[in-house]
Amino acid sequence: MPDEGRADVVPPTVPKGQQSPNLAIRVLRAVGRGVYRFFRGAVRLERIVGYALLVGFIALYIADPKPVQFMRLKGFDFYQQIKPRELPPPEKKPVTIIDLDEKSLGEVGQWPWPRNIIAQMVENLMKMGAVVVAFDIVFAEPDRMNPAAIADALKGLDEDTKNKIRQFKSNDEIFAETIKRSRVVLGQSTVESEWEGVKAKPVKKSVAVRKYGANVPDPLDILPSFPAMVRNVPIIENAAGGRFGGHGIFSIIPEQDGIIRRIPSLFVHEKAMFPALSVEMLRLATNRPTILVKVDPAGVRSLGIARGLEIPTDRNGLIWPYFSKSDKAKYVSAVDVLNGTVDPAMIKGKLTIVGTSAIGLKDIRSIPTESNIPGVEVHAQIIETVLNQAYLNRPNFAQGLELSVILFGGLAMIVLVPWVGALWTFLVFGVTTAGVGFGSWYAFDEYRMLIDAVYTLIAIFLLYSTLTYLNYVREEASKKQVRGAFSHYLSPDMVERLAENPDSLKLGGEMRDMTLLFCDVRGFTSISEQFDPVGLTSLINKLLTPLTNAILQRKGTIDKYMGDCIMAFWNAPLDNPNHAMDGCRSAIAMLAEMEPLNARLEQEAKDEGRKHIPLKVGLGLNSGPAVVGNMGSDMRFDYSVLGDTVNLASRLEGQSKTYGMNVVLGPQTYEAVHDALACIDLDFIRVKGKLEGVRIYGLLGEEEVARNPKFQEIRGLIRDALNAYQHRRFDEAAEMFKRIRVMGNDENKPWHLEANLDVLCDIYEERIAEYKENPPPEDWDGVFVATSK
């Protein structure tokens, strides 16, 4: 039988049907907590702002206002500037420009030239084998040198003579006849005002339309249109209306910033389509009667010139050429063509364009690769682009790809900045920038695709910057809260450390080499008896404020106030390799604050009719290893310091009055500062609570005192006296202390700190007298056992 004194407890068996709901509830609770944490993080202020900005950037991209277009185009310009289209070799240049340059204008005369001269130039070009002669010029008025115009202009001629002159063939007729015998494309220009041009149908219809699919727009509604045109005089205009002639519009439409990037292939006027000059030249060069405009539901797709020669365009019929740098090798001077001195290889088999590079004729344009280029060369570059199939293209998937980059890059910034911080997120942004930039450049370099990296990266960067700023503001608010909570209790350095790293608010410490300072008011009990509690509190605050400032201004940390006593240290929480020197200088500065403080307190005592007792302080400093850190309980702790170094510093402050000194230093503090500051030897003592003796020293002043010959003399004499005393040469030591007493009472002594050498001399004279009667034991090492703290 089982023992009746104990019970065997057997856990009840839970049916499976009851186990499952409990497990499900725990899982649901865990999931709920996770979802709560997720949404709590997701709805932080910076993330809400980030989501709003992301939506705004996407909406702005879809709206595509002019500034967004401008940024995009500038990015594409930059690619062409880095890698412009390569110039073809001389033998493969399809176009030669017949340049009305400064040389030609100087030899033939100012423009416009008589048209019989232009006719002669066309005939010379045809004889030299030019495929087509096109004019980047419009002959809008009759030649002023026509015989009839001359006859009317000359004064004094009789009517018969004028009629004979009028019988001569006009220059316009001569030019028109030459055009009929040649392959010539005349230039036309568009204008924005009906008052500046004329309205008229094309001389001949050379454009046809083919539609693909349903709901195809009418190209007349989507191509660039103009209300009027500048055309050639009728006799010349009609001369190019035959099989081997043509008309092309040489107008070029720059973007809003004045740069030419996209060229219209067709223009609309009076519900008719007119080809661009370069397109008409290609039609005539390939002996095609018409240009076929291919239109699909998206808009214009391309222009068919000849079999195997098709010009892709955007939906508005714009050609996006891949520009090269300006090529002076394709220019020949018009006067050289007239004189027959031009290189025949520059003309034979070439499409020639008559235009000008002369600045005075004002046909200078800007393209992505050149800020100043003759307009006639723009037409030449279009022809080179078409024949070399070197178009730039913006693929249909470009918008979707760019939106995806903005969306996912923006979400990455929204998630990462508050989560991992600005630095790591910046690395992610850097990788994103490199990837997007490289991808955009690779698409241009290899496939001449235009993928916008500028707007996408600007959007992501602005998201990153805004989120980083908001994150910074939030962290600063947290730091401000920490500073507000601890600034009244800790040093500014410690407050900043806590603000930067709130995780340091936990128990624990570290071993450091430090300098400790204790400061106490002498005779404070007698002083406090003159005040009520309120007045005493005011007095303590008046005392502690300047003394505390002297410590904090020299990188010190206030450990605690104990009534009228201050405990401070150096080299924590921040590293300070000169902690001993800063501690000593703080002590000197604290003593310097006492004189003006006592002067104010004396005046207050007179005003209140009470006795004034001057405040005097004693200080002890010691350096060495100590444990520093947050010490206390889990609920309440202080940043403080512990160790023998601390205890000795407290004992040294207690000895300052005994030896008539304001400041007493421990051995390691002395070793760190004695080469620079004015220090004297005091004694070799064993303080209360210590088993070993330590040498102590007095601090009398800064470097200026240390360099004074009088101080150096008395410092050496004190050292010699103590040496004689510790080696039992008591009579010799006694004589030296007599001399020290005299020198210490010299009115011209160099130190300003309190150092009553009479007290020091009295101590040693009493000891010497005692040791003469009762000599110390043979193993005496010169140490004196201090009985007071």
PDB file of C-alpha atoms in Angstrom, residues 458-671:
ATOM      1  CA  ILE A 458      16.038  62.126 -56.650  1.00  0.00           C
ATOM      2  CA  ALA A 459      12.734  60.752 -55.340  1.00  0.00           C
ATOM      3  CA  ILE A 460      14.476  57.999 -53.353  1.00  0.00           C
ATOM      4  CA  PHE A 461      17.110  60.427 -52.050  1.00  0.00           C
ATOM      5  CA  LEU A 462      14.481  62.924 -50.901  1.00  0.00           C
ATOM      6  CA  LEU A 463      12.676  60.104 -49.137  1.00  0.00           C
ATOM      7  CA  TYR A 464      15.933  59.036 -47.488  1.00  0.00           C
ATOM      8  CA  SER A 465      16.810  62.617 -46.486  1.00  0.00           C
ATOM      9  CA  THR A 466      13.360  63.380 -45.091  1.00  0.00           C
ATOM     10  CA  LEU A 467      13.168  60.134 -43.144  1.00  0.00           C
ATOM     11  CA  THR A 468      16.703  60.601 -41.842  1.00  0.00           C
ATOM     12  CA  TYR A 469      15.836  64.103 -40.691  1.00  0.00           C
ATOM     13  CA  LEU A 470      12.629  62.954 -38.989  1.00  0.00           C
ATOM     14  CA  ASN A 471      14.509  60.076 -37.389  1.00  0.00           C
ATOM     15  CA  TYR A 472      17.111  62.571 -36.186  1.00  0.00           C
ATOM     16  CA  VAL A 473      14.391  64.830 -34.771  1.00  0.00           C
ATOM     17  CA  ARG A 474      12.854  61.886 -32.922  1.00  0.00           C
ATOM     18  CA  GLU A 475      16.218  60.825 -31.518  1.00  0.00           C
ATOM     19  CA  GLU A 476      16.993  64.385 -30.497  1.00  0.00           C
ATOM     20  CA  ALA A 477      13.666  64.571 -28.697  1.00  0.00           C
ATOM     21  CA  SER A 478      14.583  61.368 -26.861  1.00  0.00           C
ATOM     22  CA  LYS A 479      18.010  62.779 -26.031  1.00  0.00           C
ATOM     23  CA  LYS A 480      16.414  65.997 -24.838  1.00  0.00           C
ATOM     24  CA  GLN A 481      14.210  63.971 -22.545  1.00  0.00           C
ATOM     25  CA  VAL A 482      17.273  62.175 -21.134  1.00  0.00           C
ATOM     26  CA  ARG A 483      19.129  65.459 -20.754  1.00  0.00           C
ATOM     27  CA  GLY A 484      16.189  67.013 -18.978  1.00  0.00           C
ATOM     28  CA  ALA A 485      15.935  64.072 -16.596  1.00  0.00           C
ATOM     29  CA  PHE A 486      19.649  63.873 -15.672  1.00  0.00           C
ATOM     30  CA  SER A 487      21.174  67.314 -16.299  1.00  0.00           C
ATOM     31  CA  HIS A 488      20.613  68.372 -12.674  1.00  0.00           C
ATOM     32  CA  TYR A 489      22.408  65.328 -11.309  1.00  0.00           C
ATOM     33  CA  LEU A 490      25.234  64.470 -13.729  1.00  0.00           C
ATOM     34  CA  SER A 491      27.964  66.340 -15.512  1.00  0.00           C
ATOM     35  CA  PRO A 492      27.217  67.609 -19.043  1.00  0.00           C
ATOM     36  CA  ASP A 493      29.627  65.016 -20.494  1.00  0.00           C
ATOM     37  CA  MET A 494      27.800  62.221 -18.709  1.00  0.00           C
ATOM     38  CA  VAL A 495      24.432  63.566 -19.792  1.00  0.00           C
ATOM     39  CA  GLU A 496      25.602  63.617 -23.409  1.00  0.00           C
ATOM     40  CA  ARG A 497      26.905  60.078 -23.109  1.00  0.00           C
ATOM     41  CA  LEU A 498      23.567  58.916 -21.747  1.00  0.00           C
ATOM     42  CA  ALA A 499      21.743  60.835 -24.481  1.00  0.00           C
ATOM     43  CA  GLU A 500      23.859  59.217 -27.179  1.00  0.00           C
ATOM     44  CA  ASN A 501      23.632  55.765 -25.627  1.00  0.00           C
ATOM     45  CA  PRO A 502      20.634  55.299 -23.344  1.00  0.00           C
ATOM     46  CA  ASP A 503      21.559  51.603 -23.052  1.00  0.00           C
ATOM     47  CA  SER A 504      24.363  52.645 -20.696  1.00  0.00           C
ATOM     48  CA  LEU A 505      21.720  53.237 -18.033  1.00  0.00           C
ATOM     49  CA  LYS A 506      22.296  49.869 -16.378  1.00  0.00           C
ATOM     50  CA  LEU A 507      24.249  48.527 -13.437  1.00  0.00           C
ATOM     51  CA  GLY A 508      27.946  47.816 -13.796  1.00  0.00           C
ATOM     52  CA  GLY A 509      31.333  49.560 -13.933  1.00  0.00           C
ATOM     53  CA  GLU A 510      34.770  49.644 -15.491  1.00  0.00           C
ATOM     54  CA  MET A 511      38.313  50.044 -14.178  1.00  0.00           C
ATOM     55  CA  ARG A 512      39.949  53.329 -15.164  1.00  0.00           C
ATOM     56  CA  ASP A 513      43.001  55.351 -14.231  1.00  0.00           C
ATOM     57  CA  MET A 514      41.393  58.448 -12.716  1.00  0.00           C
ATOM     58  CA  THR A 515      41.991  61.580 -10.685  1.00  0.00           C
ATOM     59  CA  LEU A 516      39.734  62.166  -7.652  1.00  0.00           C
ATOM     60  CA  LEU A 517      39.087  65.475  -5.891  1.00  0.00           C
ATOM     61  CA  PHE A 518      37.518  66.101  -2.498  1.00  0.00           C
ATOM     62  CA  CYS A 519      36.719  69.640  -1.352  1.00  0.00           C
ATOM     63  CA  ASP A 520      35.398  70.596   2.083  1.00  0.00           C
ATOM     64  CA  VAL A 521      34.724  73.863   3.912  1.00  0.00           C
ATOM     65  CA  ARG A 522      36.779  74.309   7.065  1.00  0.00           C
ATOM     66  CA  GLY A 523      34.871  75.162  10.221  1.00  0.00           C
ATOM     67  CA  PHE A 524      31.525  74.888   8.506  1.00  0.00           C
ATOM     68  CA  THR A 525      29.737  73.959  11.727  1.00  0.00           C
ATOM     69  CA  SER A 526      30.519  77.359  13.251  1.00  0.00           C
ATOM     70  CA  ILE A 527      29.451  79.122  10.078  1.00  0.00           C
ATOM     71  CA  SER A 528      26.171  77.213   9.796  1.00  0.00           C
ATOM     72  CA  GLU A 529      25.134  78.316  13.286  1.00  0.00           C
ATOM     73  CA  GLN A 530      24.625  81.863  11.976  1.00  0.00           C
ATOM     74  CA  PHE A 531      21.932  80.843   9.467  1.00  0.00           C
ATOM     75  CA  ASP A 532      18.478  79.364   9.498  1.00  0.00           C
ATOM     76  CA  PRO A 533      17.846  76.394   7.158  1.00  0.00           C
ATOM     77  CA  VAL A 534      16.788  78.623   4.275  1.00  0.00           C
ATOM     78  CA  GLY A 535      19.770  80.908   4.638  1.00  0.00           C
ATOM     79  CA  LEU A 536      22.139  77.950   5.035  1.00  0.00           C
ATOM     80  CA  THR A 537      20.798  76.381   1.855  1.00  0.00           C
ATOM     81  CA  SER A 538      21.315  79.665   0.012  1.00  0.00           C
ATOM     82  CA  LEU A 539      24.885  79.898   1.344  1.00  0.00           C
ATOM     83  CA  ILE A 540      25.735  76.370   0.240  1.00  0.00           C
ATOM     84  CA  ASN A 541      24.329  77.046  -3.238  1.00  0.00           C
ATOM     85  CA  LYS A 542      26.367  80.254  -3.512  1.00  0.00           C
ATOM     86  CA  LEU A 543      29.456  78.273  -2.571  1.00  0.00           C
ATOM     87  CA  LEU A 544      28.900  75.169  -4.664  1.00  0.00           C
ATOM     88  CA  THR A 545      27.885  76.951  -7.874  1.00  0.00           C
ATOM     89  CA  PRO A 546      31.244  78.624  -8.716  1.00  0.00           C
ATOM     90  CA  LEU A 547      33.223  75.648  -7.432  1.00  0.00           C
ATOM     91  CA  THR A 548      31.156  73.267  -9.553  1.00  0.00           C
ATOM     92  CA  ASN A 549      31.571  75.461 -12.644  1.00  0.00           C
ATOM     93  CA  ALA A 550      35.344  75.462 -12.154  1.00  0.00           C
ATOM     94  CA  ILE A 551      35.307  71.655 -12.190  1.00  0.00           C
ATOM     95  CA  LEU A 552      32.927  71.212 -15.137  1.00  0.00           C
ATOM     96  CA  GLN A 553      34.744  73.784 -17.243  1.00  0.00           C
ATOM     97  CA  ARG A 554      37.869  71.621 -16.953  1.00  0.00           C
ATOM     98  CA  LYS A 555      36.273  68.324 -18.037  1.00  0.00           C
ATOM     99  CA  GLY A 556      35.429  67.148 -14.553  1.00  0.00           C
ATOM    100  CA  THR A 557      32.415  65.125 -13.434  1.00  0.00           C
ATOM    101  CA  ILE A 558      30.608  65.897 -10.198  1.00  0.00           C
ATOM    102  CA  ASP A 559      30.100  62.645  -8.350  1.00  0.00           C
ATOM    103  CA  LYS A 560      28.076  63.982  -5.462  1.00  0.00           C
ATOM    104  CA  TYR A 561      27.529  66.777  -2.986  1.00  0.00           C
ATOM    105  CA  MET A 562      27.767  65.853   0.685  1.00  0.00           C
ATOM    106  CA  GLY A 563      26.571  68.955   2.511  1.00  0.00           C
ATOM    107  CA  ASP A 564      29.380  71.439   2.039  1.00  0.00           C
ATOM    108  CA  CYS A 565      31.661  68.811   0.482  1.00  0.00           C
ATOM    109  CA  ILE A 566      32.174  68.175  -3.231  1.00  0.00           C
ATOM    110  CA  MET A 567      33.425  64.912  -4.710  1.00  0.00           C
ATOM    111  CA  ALA A 568      34.545  65.017  -8.348  1.00  0.00           C
ATOM    112  CA  PHE A 569      36.626  62.976 -10.759  1.00  0.00           C
ATOM    113  CA  TRP A 570      38.299  63.105 -14.166  1.00  0.00           C
ATOM    114  CA  ASN A 571      38.769  60.636 -17.046  1.00  0.00           C
ATOM    115  CA  ALA A 572      35.239  59.298 -16.877  1.00  0.00           C
ATOM    116  CA  PRO A 573      32.876  58.916 -18.572  1.00  0.00           C
ATOM    117  CA  LEU A 574      34.963  60.430 -21.384  1.00  0.00           C
ATOM    118  CA  ASP A 575      38.638  59.721 -21.904  1.00  0.00           C
ATOM    119  CA  ASN A 576      40.974  62.469 -20.700  1.00  0.00           C
ATOM    120  CA  PRO A 577      44.703  61.681 -20.867  1.00  0.00           C
ATOM    121  CA  ASN A 578      45.481  64.912 -18.928  1.00  0.00           C
ATOM    122  CA  HIS A 579      43.111  64.149 -16.071  1.00  0.00           C
ATOM    123  CA  ALA A 580      45.648  64.843 -13.295  1.00  0.00           C
ATOM    124  CA  MET A 581      46.578  68.235 -14.751  1.00  0.00           C
ATOM    125  CA  ASP A 582      42.911  69.196 -15.273  1.00  0.00           C
ATOM    126  CA  GLY A 583      42.159  68.145 -11.694  1.00  0.00           C
ATOM    127  CA  CYS A 584      44.943  70.318 -10.263  1.00  0.00           C
ATOM    128  CA  ARG A 585      44.006  73.297 -12.396  1.00  0.00           C
ATOM    129  CA  SER A 586      40.407  72.889 -11.273  1.00  0.00           C
ATOM    130  CA  ALA A 587      41.614  73.027  -7.651  1.00  0.00           C
ATOM    131  CA  ILE A 588      43.549  76.245  -8.332  1.00  0.00           C
ATOM    132  CA  ALA A 589      40.498  77.745 -10.119  1.00  0.00           C
ATOM    133  CA  MET A 590      38.239  76.780  -7.195  1.00  0.00           C
ATOM    134  CA  LEU A 591      40.525  78.594  -4.755  1.00  0.00           C
ATOM    135  CA  ALA A 592      40.549  81.613  -7.050  1.00  0.00           C
ATOM    136  CA  GLU A 593      36.734  81.733  -6.805  1.00  0.00           C
ATOM    137  CA  MET A 594      36.861  82.002  -2.998  1.00  0.00           C
ATOM    138  CA  GLU A 595      38.121  85.597  -2.767  1.00  0.00           C
ATOM    139  CA  PRO A 596      35.302  87.227  -4.817  1.00  0.00           C
ATOM    140  CA  LEU A 597      32.795  84.899  -3.134  1.00  0.00           C
ATOM    141  CA  ASN A 598      33.937  85.957   0.335  1.00  0.00           C
ATOM    142  CA  ALA A 599      33.799  89.606  -0.724  1.00  0.00           C
ATOM    143  CA  ARG A 600      30.140  89.207  -1.740  1.00  0.00           C
ATOM    144  CA  LEU A 601      29.310  87.294   1.451  1.00  0.00           C
ATOM    145  CA  GLU A 602      31.003  89.946   3.613  1.00  0.00           C
ATOM    146  CA  GLN A 603      28.930  92.676   1.982  1.00  0.00           C
ATOM    147  CA  GLU A 604      25.759  90.640   2.526  1.00  0.00           C
ATOM    148  CA  ALA A 605      26.715  90.133   6.205  1.00  0.00           C
ATOM    149  CA  LYS A 606      27.200  93.888   6.660  1.00  0.00           C
ATOM    150  CA  ASP A 607      23.841  94.574   5.005  1.00  0.00           C
ATOM    151  CA  GLU A 608      22.129  92.043   7.284  1.00  0.00           C
ATOM    152  CA  GLY A 609      23.987  93.157  10.419  1.00  0.00           C
ATOM    153  CA  ARG A 610      25.613  89.851  11.256  1.00  0.00           C
ATOM    154  CA  LYS A 611      29.157  88.609  11.724  1.00  0.00           C
ATOM    155  CA  HIS A 612      31.019  87.469   8.655  1.00  0.00           C
ATOM    156  CA  ILE A 613      33.224  84.387   8.858  1.00  0.00           C
ATOM    157  CA  PRO A 614      35.230  83.892   5.655  1.00  0.00           C
ATOM    158  CA  LEU A 615      34.780  80.588   3.897  1.00  0.00           C
ATOM    159  CA  LYS A 616      37.950  78.547   3.490  1.00  0.00           C
ATOM    160  CA  VAL A 617      38.216  75.229   1.718  1.00  0.00           C
ATOM    161  CA  GLY A 618      40.686  72.404   1.745  1.00  0.00           C
ATOM    162  CA  LEU A 619      41.193  70.061  -1.183  1.00  0.00           C
ATOM    163  CA  GLY A 620      42.721  66.649  -1.624  1.00  0.00           C
ATOM    164  CA  LEU A 621      43.581  65.095  -5.014  1.00  0.00           C
ATOM    165  CA  ASN A 622      44.759  61.600  -5.776  1.00  0.00           C
ATOM    166  CA  SER A 623      45.245  59.641  -9.001  1.00  0.00           C
ATOM    167  CA  GLY A 624      45.172  55.938  -9.659  1.00  0.00           C
ATOM    168  CA  PRO A 625      42.961  53.002 -10.655  1.00  0.00           C
ATOM    169  CA  ALA A 626      39.310  53.045  -9.604  1.00  0.00           C
ATOM    170  CA  VAL A 627      36.049  51.403 -10.585  1.00  0.00           C
ATOM    171  CA  VAL A 628      33.581  53.816 -12.189  1.00  0.00           C
ATOM    172  CA  GLY A 629      30.060  53.167 -13.449  1.00  0.00           C
ATOM    173  CA  ASN A 630      26.397  53.040 -12.566  1.00  0.00           C
ATOM    174  CA  MET A 631      26.105  51.759  -9.025  1.00  0.00           C
ATOM    175  CA  GLY A 632      23.041  51.147  -6.936  1.00  0.00           C
ATOM    176  CA  SER A 633      19.873  49.091  -7.311  1.00  0.00           C
ATOM    177  CA  ASP A 634      17.797  48.211 -10.342  1.00  0.00           C
ATOM    178  CA  MET A 635      15.371  50.999  -9.439  1.00  0.00           C
ATOM    179  CA  ARG A 636      17.808  53.734  -8.443  1.00  0.00           C
ATOM    180  CA  PHE A 637      21.491  54.098  -9.186  1.00  0.00           C
ATOM    181  CA  ASP A 638      24.189  56.761  -9.476  1.00  0.00           C
ATOM    182  CA  TYR A 639      27.213  57.152 -11.727  1.00  0.00           C
ATOM    183  CA  SER A 640      29.961  56.974  -9.129  1.00  0.00           C
ATOM    184  CA  VAL A 641      33.465  55.714  -8.358  1.00  0.00           C
ATOM    185  CA  LEU A 642      34.916  53.281  -5.818  1.00  0.00           C
ATOM    186  CA  GLY A 643      38.354  52.114  -4.714  1.00  0.00           C
ATOM    187  CA  ASP A 644      41.430  52.801  -2.562  1.00  0.00           C
ATOM    188  CA  THR A 645      42.301  55.750  -4.809  1.00  0.00           C
ATOM    189  CA  VAL A 646      39.021  57.373  -3.795  1.00  0.00           C
ATOM    190  CA  ASN A 647      39.567  56.703  -0.101  1.00  0.00           C
ATOM    191  CA  LEU A 648      43.072  58.173  -0.151  1.00  0.00           C
ATOM    192  CA  ALA A 649      41.849  61.333  -1.919  1.00  0.00           C
ATOM    193  CA  SER A 650      39.303  61.804   0.879  1.00  0.00           C
ATOM    194  CA  ARG A 651      42.015  61.327   3.538  1.00  0.00           C
ATOM    195  CA  LEU A 652      44.312  63.835   1.791  1.00  0.00           C
ATOM    196  CA  GLU A 653      41.585  66.490   1.906  1.00  0.00           C
ATOM    197  CA  GLY A 654      41.396  65.912   5.658  1.00  0.00           C
ATOM    198  CA  GLN A 655      45.180  66.439   5.971  1.00  0.00           C
ATOM    199  CA  SER A 656      45.162  69.806   4.153  1.00  0.00           C
ATOM    200  CA  LYS A 657      44.415  71.758   7.358  1.00  0.00           C
ATOM    201  CA  THR A 658      46.962  69.693   9.350  1.00  0.00           C
ATOM    202  CA  TYR A 659      49.793  70.762   7.044  1.00  0.00           C
ATOM    203  CA  GLY A 660      48.601  74.350   6.502  1.00  0.00           C
ATOM    204  CA  MET A 661      47.866  73.750   2.833  1.00  0.00           C
ATOM    205  CA  ASN A 662      44.900  74.493   0.598  1.00  0.00           C
ATOM    206  CA  VAL A 663      45.638  71.538  -1.691  1.00  0.00           C
ATOM    207  CA  VAL A 664      47.278  68.221  -0.860  1.00  0.00           C
ATOM    208  CA  LEU A 665      48.293  65.828  -3.652  1.00  0.00           C
ATOM    209  CA  GLY A 666      48.790  62.083  -3.694  1.00  0.00           C
ATOM    210  CA  PRO A 667      51.942  60.545  -5.201  1.00  0.00           C
ATOM    211  CA  GLN A 668      50.590  59.683  -8.676  1.00  0.00           C
ATOM    212  CA  THR A 669      48.985  63.086  -9.082  1.00  0.00           C
ATOM    213  CA  TYR A 670      52.282  64.700  -8.089  1.00  0.00           C
ATOM    214  CA  GLU A 671      54.237  62.597 -10.602  1.00  0.00           C
TER     215      GLU A 671
END
